[in-house]
Amino acid sequence: MLAFMLAALVLAPACADNGSEDARFTDPFAYCTEIQDIDAPDERYVGEAVPDAVVEGIRIATGASADAPVEFFRDGTSWRCMDGEVYACTVGANLPCQAKADVSEDPSPSMSEFCVANPDAEAVPAAVTGRETVFAWACDGSKAVVERQVFQVDGRGFIAEIWYRLETPGG
């Protein structure tokens, strides 16, 4: 009986209470299965900020070598739930993991200023457009214009190409 009680205490945090508002999770995969869609873990997730399963999952998903420093992924990775699955993004080269995609086709004031100063520029740099935009921008004369769409938007509004669906460990 004591063994059963200890097992229940150890396993309880990782298990959902079938929709209970009081359910707590330490396993991101169990959490996402229950929660379905959320842009960042909330108070119901009580495990490590970036658990080992997410670190290993993003390492595999990005094709990084097995000897890549764990700290790189643990320190720079965000994870969330979409359609009951765990998705992760690692900041890498200034990727906007925490931000929703910018789908506006209206130029920002900084883009307009850039094009006034650089008429007919073939590209408006990301430092000016912001890294959240899904478009490549250029200058048509002194006017900032969308050249083409370069990223897709996922079902939660993030840039799809920088988020990876992680496989459930052992699944």
PDB file of C-alpha atoms in Angstrom:
ATOM      1  CA  MET A   1       0.000   0.000   0.000  1.00  0.00           C
ATOM      2  CA  LEU A   2       2.831   2.390   0.870  1.00  0.00           C
ATOM      3  CA  ALA A   3       4.432   1.772  -2.546  1.00  0.00           C
ATOM      4  CA  PHE A   4       1.137   2.626  -4.256  1.00  0.00           C
ATOM      5  CA  MET A   5       0.791   5.861  -2.285  1.00  0.00           C
ATOM      6  CA  LEU A   6       4.377   6.887  -3.074  1.00  0.00           C
ATOM      7  CA  ALA A   7       3.857   6.135  -6.774  1.00  0.00           C
ATOM      8  CA  ALA A   8       0.686   8.222  -6.759  1.00  0.00           C
ATOM      9  CA  LEU A   9       2.510  11.151  -5.157  1.00  0.00           C
ATOM     10  CA  VAL A  10       5.377  10.976  -7.651  1.00  0.00           C
ATOM     11  CA  LEU A  11       3.196  10.569 -10.738  1.00  0.00           C
ATOM     12  CA  ALA A  12       0.350  12.915  -9.809  1.00  0.00           C
ATOM     13  CA  PRO A  13       1.992  16.169 -10.950  1.00  0.00           C
ATOM     14  CA  ALA A  14       2.578  14.776 -14.452  1.00  0.00           C
ATOM     15  CA  CYS A  15      -0.984  13.579 -14.842  1.00  0.00           C
ATOM     16  CA  ALA A  16      -4.005  15.626 -15.784  1.00  0.00           C
ATOM     17  CA  ASP A  17      -7.149  15.599 -13.687  1.00  0.00           C
ATOM     18  CA  ASN A  18      -9.273  15.340 -16.841  1.00  0.00           C
ATOM     19  CA  GLY A  19      -9.959  19.022 -17.317  1.00  0.00           C
ATOM     20  CA  SER A  20      -9.681  20.046 -13.694  1.00  0.00           C
ATOM     21  CA  GLU A  21      -8.753  23.667 -13.155  1.00  0.00           C
ATOM     22  CA  ASP A  22      -6.436  22.409 -10.393  1.00  0.00           C
ATOM     23  CA  ALA A  23      -4.455  20.006 -12.613  1.00  0.00           C
ATOM     24  CA  ARG A  24      -0.691  20.530 -12.494  1.00  0.00           C
ATOM     25  CA  PHE A  25       1.851  19.150 -14.958  1.00  0.00           C
ATOM     26  CA  THR A  26       5.600  18.543 -14.996  1.00  0.00           C
ATOM     27  CA  ASP A  27       5.585  16.788 -18.378  1.00  0.00           C
ATOM     28  CA  PRO A  28       5.208  19.245 -21.297  1.00  0.00           C
ATOM     29  CA  PHE A  29       3.737  16.539 -23.542  1.00  0.00           C
ATOM     30  CA  ALA A  30       1.014  15.597 -21.033  1.00  0.00           C
ATOM     31  CA  TYR A  31       0.405  19.313 -20.460  1.00  0.00           C
ATOM     32  CA  CYS A  32      -0.077  20.055 -24.170  1.00  0.00           C
ATOM     33  CA  THR A  33      -2.262  16.991 -24.670  1.00  0.00           C
ATOM     34  CA  GLU A  34      -4.578  18.347 -21.984  1.00  0.00           C
ATOM     35  CA  ILE A  35      -4.344  22.103 -22.646  1.00  0.00           C
ATOM     36  CA  GLN A  36      -4.326  21.840 -26.471  1.00  0.00           C
ATOM     37  CA  ASP A  37      -3.474  25.470 -27.363  1.00  0.00           C
ATOM     38  CA  ILE A  38      -1.514  28.039 -25.380  1.00  0.00           C
ATOM     39  CA  ASP A  39       1.224  30.472 -26.410  1.00  0.00           C
ATOM     40  CA  ALA A  40       3.399  29.863 -23.329  1.00  0.00           C
ATOM     41  CA  PRO A  41       3.103  27.542 -20.337  1.00  0.00           C
ATOM     42  CA  ASP A  42       0.905  28.945 -17.583  1.00  0.00           C
ATOM     43  CA  GLU A  43       0.639  28.195 -13.852  1.00  0.00           C
ATOM     44  CA  ARG A  44      -0.693  24.694 -14.566  1.00  0.00           C
ATOM     45  CA  TYR A  45       2.770  23.712 -15.818  1.00  0.00           C
ATOM     46  CA  VAL A  46       5.047  23.368 -12.785  1.00  0.00           C
ATOM     47  CA  GLY A  47       8.044  21.579 -14.300  1.00  0.00           C
ATOM     48  CA  GLU A  48      11.400  22.894 -15.489  1.00  0.00           C
ATOM     49  CA  ALA A  49      11.123  26.005 -17.680  1.00  0.00           C
ATOM     50  CA  VAL A  50      12.798  24.125 -20.551  1.00  0.00           C
ATOM     51  CA  PRO A  51      12.693  20.424 -19.665  1.00  0.00           C
ATOM     52  CA  ASP A  52      15.222  17.878 -20.929  1.00  0.00           C
ATOM     53  CA  ALA A  53      12.673  16.375 -23.356  1.00  0.00           C
ATOM     54  CA  VAL A  54      12.201  19.799 -25.001  1.00  0.00           C
ATOM     55  CA  VAL A  55      15.969  20.428 -25.094  1.00  0.00           C
ATOM     56  CA  GLU A  56      16.578  17.067 -26.783  1.00  0.00           C
ATOM     57  CA  GLY A  57      13.557  17.480 -29.063  1.00  0.00           C
ATOM     58  CA  ILE A  58      14.621  20.893 -30.381  1.00  0.00           C
ATOM     59  CA  ARG A  59      18.200  19.684 -30.825  1.00  0.00           C
ATOM     60  CA  ILE A  60      16.964  16.812 -32.994  1.00  0.00           C
ATOM     61  CA  ALA A  61      14.395  18.953 -34.850  1.00  0.00           C
ATOM     62  CA  THR A  62      16.978  21.568 -35.805  1.00  0.00           C
ATOM     63  CA  GLY A  63      19.508  18.960 -36.910  1.00  0.00           C
ATOM     64  CA  ALA A  64      22.103  20.096 -34.367  1.00  0.00           C
ATOM     65  CA  SER A  65      24.864  17.631 -33.559  1.00  0.00           C
ATOM     66  CA  ALA A  66      24.537  15.394 -30.512  1.00  0.00           C
ATOM     67  CA  ASP A  67      27.499  17.173 -28.913  1.00  0.00           C
ATOM     68  CA  ALA A  68      25.985  20.667 -29.289  1.00  0.00           C
ATOM     69  CA  PRO A  69      26.044  22.446 -25.899  1.00  0.00           C
ATOM     70  CA  VAL A  70      22.876  21.703 -23.932  1.00  0.00           C
ATOM     71  CA  GLU A  71      23.013  25.207 -22.425  1.00  0.00           C
ATOM     72  CA  PHE A  72      22.482  26.765 -25.865  1.00  0.00           C
ATOM     73  CA  PHE A  73      19.124  25.026 -26.163  1.00  0.00           C
ATOM     74  CA  ARG A  74      18.108  25.289 -22.513  1.00  0.00           C
ATOM     75  CA  ASP A  75      18.845  29.040 -22.360  1.00  0.00           C
ATOM     76  CA  GLY A  76      17.459  30.015 -25.758  1.00  0.00           C
ATOM     77  CA  THR A  77      14.391  27.835 -26.237  1.00  0.00           C
ATOM     78  CA  SER A  78      10.723  28.681 -25.840  1.00  0.00           C
ATOM     79  CA  TRP A  79       7.956  26.107 -26.038  1.00  0.00           C
ATOM     80  CA  ARG A  80       4.193  26.190 -26.353  1.00  0.00           C
ATOM     81  CA  CYS A  81       1.207  24.031 -27.223  1.00  0.00           C
ATOM     82  CA  MET A  82      -0.615  23.922 -30.539  1.00  0.00           C
ATOM     83  CA  ASP A  83      -3.256  21.332 -31.418  1.00  0.00           C
ATOM     84  CA  GLY A  84      -2.253  19.288 -28.372  1.00  0.00           C
ATOM     85  CA  GLU A  85       1.385  19.017 -29.497  1.00  0.00           C
ATOM     86  CA  VAL A  86       4.581  20.548 -28.096  1.00  0.00           C
ATOM     87  CA  TYR A  87       6.219  23.146 -30.362  1.00  0.00           C
ATOM     88  CA  ALA A  88       9.615  24.696 -29.660  1.00  0.00           C
ATOM     89  CA  CYS A  89      11.697  27.562 -31.036  1.00  0.00           C
ATOM     90  CA  THR A  90      15.293  28.410 -30.222  1.00  0.00           C
ATOM     91  CA  VAL A  91      16.440  31.994 -30.647  1.00  0.00           C
ATOM     92  CA  GLY A  92      19.508  31.248 -32.775  1.00  0.00           C
ATOM     93  CA  ALA A  93      20.098  34.160 -35.149  1.00  0.00           C
ATOM     94  CA  ASN A  94      17.754  36.693 -33.536  1.00  0.00           C
ATOM     95  CA  LEU A  95      14.635  34.649 -34.216  1.00  0.00           C
ATOM     96  CA  PRO A  96      11.482  36.216 -32.725  1.00  0.00           C
ATOM     97  CA  CYS A  97      10.318  33.142 -30.796  1.00  0.00           C
ATOM     98  CA  GLN A  98       8.256  35.164 -28.301  1.00  0.00           C
ATOM     99  CA  ALA A  99       6.483  37.356 -30.874  1.00  0.00           C
ATOM    100  CA  LYS A 100       3.503  36.772 -33.115  1.00  0.00           C
ATOM    101  CA  ALA A 101       4.074  37.154 -36.836  1.00  0.00           C
ATOM    102  CA  ASP A 102       3.620  40.632 -38.305  1.00  0.00           C
ATOM    103  CA  VAL A 103       1.312  40.213 -41.303  1.00  0.00           C
ATOM    104  CA  SER A 104       0.732  43.913 -41.944  1.00  0.00           C
ATOM    105  CA  GLU A 105       1.312  45.026 -45.511  1.00  0.00           C
ATOM    106  CA  ASP A 106       1.466  48.640 -44.364  1.00  0.00           C
ATOM    107  CA  PRO A 107       5.013  49.944 -43.948  1.00  0.00           C
ATOM    108  CA  SER A 108       6.101  51.098 -40.520  1.00  0.00           C
ATOM    109  CA  PRO A 109       7.402  54.644 -40.063  1.00  0.00           C
ATOM    110  CA  SER A 110      10.963  53.264 -39.872  1.00  0.00           C
ATOM    111  CA  MET A 111      10.525  51.481 -43.227  1.00  0.00           C
ATOM    112  CA  SER A 112       9.179  54.650 -44.802  1.00  0.00           C
ATOM    113  CA  GLU A 113      12.096  56.661 -43.397  1.00  0.00           C
ATOM    114  CA  PHE A 114      14.564  54.074 -44.715  1.00  0.00           C
ATOM    115  CA  CYS A 115      13.109  54.286 -48.229  1.00  0.00           C
ATOM    116  CA  VAL A 116      13.143  58.088 -48.217  1.00  0.00           C
ATOM    117  CA  ALA A 117      16.844  57.920 -47.292  1.00  0.00           C
ATOM    118  CA  ASN A 118      17.545  54.974 -49.665  1.00  0.00           C
ATOM    119  CA  PRO A 119      15.232  55.283 -52.687  1.00  0.00           C
ATOM    120  CA  ASP A 120      14.986  52.187 -54.888  1.00  0.00           C
ATOM    121  CA  ALA A 121      16.808  50.012 -52.344  1.00  0.00           C
ATOM    122  CA  GLU A 122      16.389  46.379 -53.368  1.00  0.00           C
ATOM    123  CA  ALA A 123      15.758  45.335 -49.764  1.00  0.00           C
ATOM    124  CA  VAL A 124      14.795  46.914 -46.473  1.00  0.00           C
ATOM    125  CA  PRO A 125      16.962  45.252 -43.781  1.00  0.00           C
ATOM    126  CA  ALA A 126      15.439  43.206 -40.968  1.00  0.00           C
ATOM    127  CA  ALA A 127      16.876  45.679 -38.472  1.00  0.00           C
ATOM    128  CA  VAL A 128      14.435  48.185 -40.000  1.00  0.00           C
ATOM    129  CA  THR A 129      11.426  45.950 -40.811  1.00  0.00           C
ATOM    130  CA  GLY A 130      11.534  44.033 -37.556  1.00  0.00           C
ATOM    131  CA  ARG A 131      12.196  40.309 -37.479  1.00  0.00           C
ATOM    132  CA  GLU A 132       8.521  39.461 -36.982  1.00  0.00           C
ATOM    133  CA  THR A 133       7.422  40.429 -40.503  1.00  0.00           C
ATOM    134  CA  VAL A 134       6.455  37.630 -42.879  1.00  0.00           C
ATOM    135  CA  PHE A 135       7.365  39.777 -45.888  1.00  0.00           C
ATOM    136  CA  ALA A 136      10.485  40.834 -47.732  1.00  0.00           C
ATOM    137  CA  TRP A 137      10.316  44.604 -48.205  1.00  0.00           C
ATOM    138  CA  ALA A 138      11.928  46.833 -50.826  1.00  0.00           C
ATOM    139  CA  CYS A 139      11.847  50.489 -51.809  1.00  0.00           C
ATOM    140  CA  ASP A 140       9.928  51.543 -54.905  1.00  0.00           C
ATOM    141  CA  GLY A 141      11.364  55.004 -55.250  1.00  0.00           C
ATOM    142  CA  SER A 142      10.975  56.440 -51.772  1.00  0.00           C
ATOM    143  CA  LYS A 143       8.036  54.192 -50.858  1.00  0.00           C
ATOM    144  CA  ALA A 144       8.367  50.943 -48.854  1.00  0.00           C
ATOM    145  CA  VAL A 145       6.559  48.074 -50.589  1.00  0.00           C
ATOM    146  CA  VAL A 146       6.045  44.362 -50.000  1.00  0.00           C
ATOM    147  CA  GLU A 147       8.232  42.454 -52.430  1.00  0.00           C
ATOM    148  CA  ARG A 148       7.036  38.950 -51.521  1.00  0.00           C
ATOM    149  CA  GLN A 149       5.907  36.796 -48.613  1.00  0.00           C
ATOM    150  CA  VAL A 150       8.833  34.794 -47.199  1.00  0.00           C
ATOM    151  CA  PHE A 151       7.271  33.121 -44.135  1.00  0.00           C
ATOM    152  CA  GLN A 152       3.992  31.385 -43.340  1.00  0.00           C
ATOM    153  CA  VAL A 153       1.926  31.906 -40.195  1.00  0.00           C
ATOM    154  CA  ASP A 154       0.940  28.922 -38.059  1.00  0.00           C
ATOM    155  CA  GLY A 155      -2.421  28.314 -36.413  1.00  0.00           C
ATOM    156  CA  ARG A 156      -1.457  30.341 -33.322  1.00  0.00           C
ATOM    157  CA  GLY A 157      -0.128  33.344 -35.258  1.00  0.00           C
ATOM    158  CA  PHE A 158       3.628  32.669 -35.039  1.00  0.00           C
ATOM    159  CA  ILE A 159       6.127  32.349 -37.903  1.00  0.00           C
ATOM    160  CA  ALA A 160       5.727  28.671 -38.816  1.00  0.00           C
ATOM    161  CA  GLU A 161       9.250  28.150 -40.151  1.00  0.00           C
ATOM    162  CA  ILE A 162      10.956  28.847 -36.820  1.00  0.00           C
ATOM    163  CA  TRP A 163       8.772  26.591 -34.656  1.00  0.00           C
ATOM    164  CA  TYR A 164       9.243  22.814 -34.604  1.00  0.00           C
ATOM    165  CA  ARG A 165       6.699  20.189 -33.560  1.00  0.00           C
ATOM    166  CA  LEU A 166       8.505  17.909 -31.127  1.00  0.00           C
ATOM    167  CA  GLU A 167       8.080  14.165 -31.074  1.00  0.00           C
ATOM    168  CA  THR A 168       6.843  12.691 -27.815  1.00  0.00           C
ATOM    169  CA  PRO A 169       9.825  10.920 -26.224  1.00  0.00           C
ATOM    170  CA  GLY A 170       9.574   7.201 -26.830  1.00  0.00           C
ATOM    171  CA  GLY A 171       6.604   7.825 -29.128  1.00  0.00           C
TER     172      GLY A 171
END
